[in-house]
Amino acid sequence: MVESEHGLRLLKDRLPEIRAWLDRLAQEEPENSRTYRILEALYEAQARVEEEALRRLREAGLVEEVQAAARRIAVERKPLVALLGGLPRPLMDEAFLRDSMLAIMDAVAGAGFSLEGAAASLRDPVEKAVLSLSQLVEELLQGREDSIHAWAGAVSADRDRVRALALWLLQPLLSALRLAAGPALDWAREYWQQGVCPVCGSATRVGYMRGEGRRQYLICQACGMEWVFPRARCPYCGAERPGDVVFYRPLPDKPWLRLYRCRRCGGYWKVVDEEDEKAVKAGLPPRELYNVYSFALDEIAEGAALEERR
């Protein structure tokens, strides 16, 4: 199996290692300690949502249906969510979504994430059931943000915070779907080779390298799926002619962090070389944390893009 063994384990089973690494990162970067505390609280809340979502799928007898759809990926070349026509009904139950969102909001607020808008708390539309969370989730899967804009407008809050909350709710639902599909996703892990996730269709900018020939894998930041992707191809525009894709090692103290850039579309993505000798010696965090672990690469890439636009 391409995906590492933790890929088929519940988030709750990986929490001890995630907590340990977040504590370590907070000590190494005290200026970002609040962010790491919020992430720890978030993962703990999402672990409970993921477990409940998976239980709902099992109790509804939908696991076989999900796995059958996952096997169709090889034939129809579409993401699992598209083949299912959206998330299964048990995961779209309004009461379940509301309870899950409130649990996530309470957890991150307790760690320092602000829920205050200029007009009201971001919690109010959820608690009072004014906001349809099933519609919100459906829109996110379609790449729309109508409900996010409405929610932000209702409480006079910036959309970035509202968008973060919406994505934090969606992530454990998609992760539960991936877990339910299980080994039926084996073909997709090895042969999908598209720039978007074979489970949920999301784009990503995080990956890793390992194994024979240092194969590259992309990691979906929405559902946690991992799949093989050609190192010399851009995951955004598909460019793969010689010279289209270049990479840099801009951090001398962490040469195992690679920044890839497409010269045709300007997109960038971050890759962790898991078998770099210095990385093995230093130790690497669990893959759930690769995005925040490599945040310095985002700053470098976005700074370079800004300079090019001037």
Coordinates of C-alpha atoms in Angstrom, one line a residue:
M1 CA 0.0 0.0 0.0
V2 CA 1.4 3.4 -0.9
E3 CA -0.2 5.3 1.9
S4 CA 1.6 4.8 5.2
E5 CA -0.1 2.7 7.8
H6 CA -1.3 5.7 9.8
G7 CA -3.3 6.8 6.8
L8 CA -6.0 4.2 7.8
R9 CA -5.9 5.0 11.5
L10 CA -8.4 7.3 13.2
L11 CA -7.1 10.7 14.1
K12 CA -7.7 10.0 17.8
D13 CA -5.0 7.3 17.6
R14 CA -2.5 9.7 16.2
L15 CA -3.2 12.5 18.7
P16 CA -0.3 11.7 21.2
E17 CA 2.3 12.2 18.5
I18 CA 0.6 15.3 17.1
R19 CA 0.4 16.8 20.6
A20 CA 4.1 16.1 21.3
W21 CA 5.1 17.7 18.1
L22 CA 2.9 20.8 18.6
D23 CA 4.5 21.2 22.0
R24 CA 7.9 20.9 20.4
L25 CA 7.1 23.5 17.7
A26 CA 5.7 25.9 20.3
Q27 CA 8.9 25.7 22.3
E28 CA 11.0 26.3 19.1
E29 CA 8.8 29.1 17.9
P30 CA 7.3 30.9 21.0
E31 CA 6.0 33.6 18.8
N32 CA 3.6 31.1 17.2
S33 CA 2.7 29.2 20.4
R34 CA -0.9 30.4 20.3
T35 CA -1.3 29.0 16.8
Y36 CA 0.0 25.7 17.9
R37 CA -2.3 25.6 20.9
I38 CA -5.3 26.3 18.7
L39 CA -4.2 23.5 16.3
E40 CA -4.0 21.1 19.2
A41 CA -7.5 21.9 20.4
L42 CA -8.7 21.7 16.8
Y43 CA -7.3 18.2 16.2
E44 CA -8.8 16.9 19.5
A45 CA -12.3 18.2 18.5
Q46 CA -11.9 17.0 14.9
A47 CA -10.9 13.5 16.2
R48 CA -14.3 13.2 17.9
V49 CA -16.2 14.5 14.9
E50 CA -14.3 12.0 12.6
E51 CA -15.1 9.1 14.9
E52 CA -18.8 10.0 15.1
A53 CA -19.0 10.5 11.3
L54 CA -17.4 7.1 10.7
R55 CA -19.8 5.5 13.2
R56 CA -22.8 7.1 11.3
L57 CA -21.6 5.6 8.0
R58 CA -21.2 2.2 9.5
E59 CA -24.5 2.2 11.3
A60 CA -26.3 3.3 8.1
G61 CA -24.7 0.4 6.2
L62 CA -23.0 2.7 3.7
V63 CA -19.5 1.4 3.9
E64 CA -19.9 -1.1 1.1
E65 CA -21.5 1.6 -1.1
V66 CA -18.6 4.0 -0.4
Q67 CA -16.1 1.3 -1.2
A68 CA -17.9 0.4 -4.4
A69 CA -17.8 4.0 -5.5
A70 CA -14.1 4.2 -4.6
R71 CA -13.3 1.3 -6.9
R72 CA -15.1 3.1 -9.7
I73 CA -12.4 5.9 -9.6
A74 CA -10.2 3.7 -11.7
V75 CA -12.8 3.6 -14.5
E76 CA -14.4 7.0 -14.3
R77 CA -11.4 9.1 -13.3
K78 CA -13.5 11.2 -10.9
P79 CA -13.1 11.9 -7.2
L80 CA -15.0 9.8 -4.7
V81 CA -17.2 12.6 -3.5
A82 CA -18.3 13.4 -7.1
L83 CA -19.1 9.7 -7.8
L84 CA -21.2 9.6 -4.6
G85 CA -23.0 12.8 -5.6
G86 CA -21.8 14.5 -2.4
L87 CA -21.3 13.4 1.1
P88 CA -23.6 10.6 2.3
R89 CA -26.8 11.7 4.0
P90 CA -25.8 10.6 7.6
L91 CA -22.9 13.1 7.4
M92 CA -25.2 15.9 6.2
D93 CA -27.7 15.7 9.1
E94 CA -28.2 19.3 10.3
A95 CA -28.2 18.5 14.1
F96 CA -25.0 16.5 13.8
L97 CA -23.3 19.2 11.8
R98 CA -24.4 21.9 14.3
D99 CA -23.2 19.9 17.3
S100 CA -19.9 19.2 15.5
M101 CA -19.4 22.9 14.6
L102 CA -20.2 24.1 18.1
A103 CA -17.7 21.6 19.5
I104 CA -15.0 22.8 17.2
M105 CA -15.8 26.4 17.9
D106 CA -15.7 25.9 21.7
A107 CA -12.4 24.0 21.4
V108 CA -10.5 26.6 19.4
A109 CA -12.0 29.5 21.3
G110 CA -10.8 28.0 24.5
A111 CA -7.3 28.0 23.0
G112 CA -7.4 31.6 21.9
F113 CA -9.2 31.7 18.5
S114 CA -11.5 34.7 18.4
L115 CA -15.1 34.1 17.7
E116 CA -16.1 37.8 18.0
G117 CA -17.5 39.7 15.1
A118 CA -18.2 43.4 15.2
A119 CA -22.0 42.8 15.4
A120 CA -22.2 39.4 17.2
S121 CA -20.4 36.2 18.0
L122 CA -19.6 33.9 15.1
R123 CA -21.2 31.2 17.3
D124 CA -24.7 32.9 17.3
P125 CA -25.9 31.9 13.8
V126 CA -24.8 28.3 14.4
E127 CA -26.3 28.0 17.9
K128 CA -29.6 29.6 16.9
A129 CA -29.8 27.4 13.8
V130 CA -30.1 30.4 11.5
L131 CA -27.3 29.1 9.3
S132 CA -27.8 25.9 7.3
L133 CA -24.6 23.9 7.8
S134 CA -25.6 21.2 5.4
Q135 CA -25.9 23.9 2.7
L136 CA -22.6 25.4 3.8
V137 CA -20.9 22.0 3.4
E138 CA -22.5 21.4 0.1
E139 CA -21.4 24.7 -1.2
L140 CA -17.8 24.1 -0.1
L141 CA -17.7 20.8 -2.0
Q142 CA -18.9 22.7 -5.1
G143 CA -16.2 25.4 -4.6
R144 CA -18.8 28.1 -3.6
E145 CA -18.8 30.4 -0.6
D146 CA -22.3 31.9 -0.6
S147 CA -23.0 30.8 3.0
I148 CA -19.5 31.9 4.2
H149 CA -20.2 35.4 2.9
A150 CA -23.7 35.4 4.5
W151 CA -22.3 34.2 7.8
A152 CA -19.5 36.7 7.8
G153 CA -21.9 39.5 6.9
A154 CA -24.4 38.6 9.6
V155 CA -21.9 39.0 12.4
S156 CA -19.6 41.6 10.7
A157 CA -16.6 39.3 10.8
D158 CA -13.7 38.8 8.3
R159 CA -14.3 36.0 5.9
D160 CA -11.0 34.3 6.6
R161 CA -12.0 33.4 10.1
V162 CA -15.4 32.1 8.9
R163 CA -13.8 30.2 6.1
A164 CA -11.4 28.6 8.5
L165 CA -14.3 27.4 10.7
A166 CA -16.2 26.0 7.7
L167 CA -13.1 24.1 6.5
W168 CA -12.4 22.8 10.0
L169 CA -15.9 21.2 10.0
L170 CA -15.5 19.8 6.6
Q171 CA -12.2 18.1 7.2
P172 CA -13.2 15.3 9.6
L173 CA -16.3 14.5 7.5
L174 CA -14.1 14.0 4.5
S175 CA -11.5 12.1 6.5
A176 CA -14.2 9.7 7.8
L177 CA -15.3 9.1 4.2
R178 CA -11.7 8.3 3.2
L179 CA -11.4 5.9 6.2
A180 CA -14.7 4.2 5.2
A181 CA -13.4 3.6 1.7
G182 CA -10.2 2.0 3.1
P183 CA -8.3 -0.4 0.8
A184 CA -10.8 0.4 -2.0
L185 CA -8.7 3.5 -2.6
D186 CA -5.5 1.6 -3.3
W187 CA -5.7 2.1 -7.0
A188 CA -6.2 5.9 -6.5
R189 CA -3.2 6.1 -4.2
E190 CA -0.9 4.6 -6.8
Y191 CA -2.3 5.5 -10.2
W192 CA -4.6 8.6 -9.9
Q193 CA -1.7 11.0 -10.5
Q194 CA -3.8 14.1 -10.9
G195 CA -3.2 17.4 -9.1
V196 CA -6.5 17.3 -7.2
C197 CA -7.4 14.8 -4.5
P198 CA -9.0 11.5 -5.7
V199 CA -11.3 11.5 -2.6
C200 CA -12.7 15.1 -2.4
G201 CA -11.3 16.9 -5.4
S202 CA -9.4 19.5 -3.4
A203 CA -6.2 21.1 -4.6
T204 CA -3.2 20.9 -2.2
R205 CA 0.3 22.4 -2.0
V206 CA 1.9 19.9 0.4
G207 CA 3.6 16.6 -0.3
Y208 CA 6.6 14.4 0.6
M209 CA 9.2 12.2 -1.1
R210 CA 10.2 8.7 -0.1
G211 CA 10.9 5.2 -1.3
E212 CA 12.6 4.0 -4.5
G213 CA 13.6 6.8 -6.7
R214 CA 12.3 9.3 -4.1
R215 CA 8.8 9.2 -5.4
Q216 CA 6.6 12.2 -4.7
Y217 CA 3.3 12.0 -2.9
L218 CA 0.7 14.7 -2.5
I219 CA -1.2 15.1 0.8
C220 CA -4.7 16.4 0.7
Q221 CA -5.1 19.1 3.3
A222 CA -8.9 18.6 3.4
C223 CA -9.3 14.8 3.9
G224 CA -5.8 13.5 4.5
M225 CA -5.6 11.3 1.3
E226 CA -2.1 10.6 0.0
W227 CA -1.3 9.7 -3.6
V228 CA 1.6 9.4 -6.0
F229 CA 2.3 12.4 -8.2
P230 CA 5.1 12.9 -10.8
R231 CA 7.9 15.1 -9.5
A232 CA 8.3 16.9 -12.8
R233 CA 4.7 17.8 -13.3
C234 CA 2.8 20.9 -12.0
P235 CA -0.3 19.8 -9.9
Y236 CA -2.1 23.0 -10.9
C237 CA -1.7 23.4 -14.7
G238 CA -0.2 20.0 -15.6
A239 CA 3.0 21.5 -17.2
E240 CA 5.7 18.8 -17.4
R241 CA 8.1 19.8 -20.2
P242 CA 11.8 19.9 -19.2
G243 CA 12.4 23.1 -17.2
D244 CA 8.7 23.8 -16.5
V245 CA 9.1 22.7 -12.8
V246 CA 12.0 23.8 -10.7
F247 CA 12.7 23.3 -7.0
Y248 CA 14.8 25.1 -4.4
R249 CA 16.1 24.3 -0.9
P250 CA 15.8 27.8 0.6
L251 CA 16.3 26.9 4.3
P252 CA 19.9 26.0 5.0
D253 CA 19.0 24.6 8.4
K254 CA 16.3 22.3 6.9
P255 CA 17.5 21.2 3.5
W256 CA 14.9 18.5 3.4
L257 CA 12.2 21.1 2.8
R258 CA 11.8 21.6 -0.9
L259 CA 10.0 24.5 -2.6
Y260 CA 8.7 23.6 -6.0
R261 CA 7.5 26.2 -8.5
C262 CA 5.9 26.0 -11.9
R263 CA 7.4 28.5 -14.4
R264 CA 4.3 28.3 -16.6
C265 CA 1.5 29.1 -14.1
G266 CA 3.5 30.4 -11.2
G267 CA 2.0 27.9 -8.7
Y268 CA 4.2 26.5 -5.9
W269 CA 4.0 23.5 -3.6
K270 CA 6.1 22.2 -0.7
V271 CA 7.7 18.8 -0.4
V272 CA 9.3 17.1 2.6
D273 CA 12.2 14.8 1.7
E274 CA 11.5 12.1 4.3
E275 CA 14.7 10.2 3.6
D276 CA 17.1 13.0 3.7
E277 CA 19.8 12.0 6.1
K278 CA 19.6 15.2 8.1
A279 CA 15.8 14.9 8.3
V280 CA 16.0 11.4 9.6
K281 CA 18.5 12.5 12.3
A282 CA 16.4 15.6 13.3
G283 CA 13.1 13.7 13.2
L284 CA 10.0 14.8 11.3
P285 CA 6.5 15.6 12.6
P286 CA 3.5 13.5 11.6
R287 CA 2.3 14.4 8.1
E288 CA -0.8 16.2 9.4
L289 CA 1.6 18.9 10.5
Y290 CA 3.7 19.2 7.3
N291 CA 1.8 22.3 6.2
V292 CA 2.6 24.3 9.4
Y293 CA 6.0 22.7 9.7
S294 CA 6.9 24.1 6.3
F295 CA 5.2 27.5 6.7
A296 CA 8.5 29.3 6.1
L297 CA 8.4 28.1 2.5
D298 CA 5.0 29.8 2.0
E299 CA 6.4 33.1 3.2
I300 CA 9.4 32.7 0.8
A301 CA 7.1 31.7 -2.1
E302 CA 4.6 34.5 -1.5
G303 CA 7.4 37.0 -1.0
A304 CA 9.0 36.1 -4.3
A305 CA 5.6 36.2 -6.1
L306 CA 5.0 39.7 -4.7
E307 CA 8.4 40.9 -5.9
E308 CA 7.7 39.6 -9.4
R309 CA 4.4 41.6 -9.6
R310 CA 6.2 44.8 -8.8

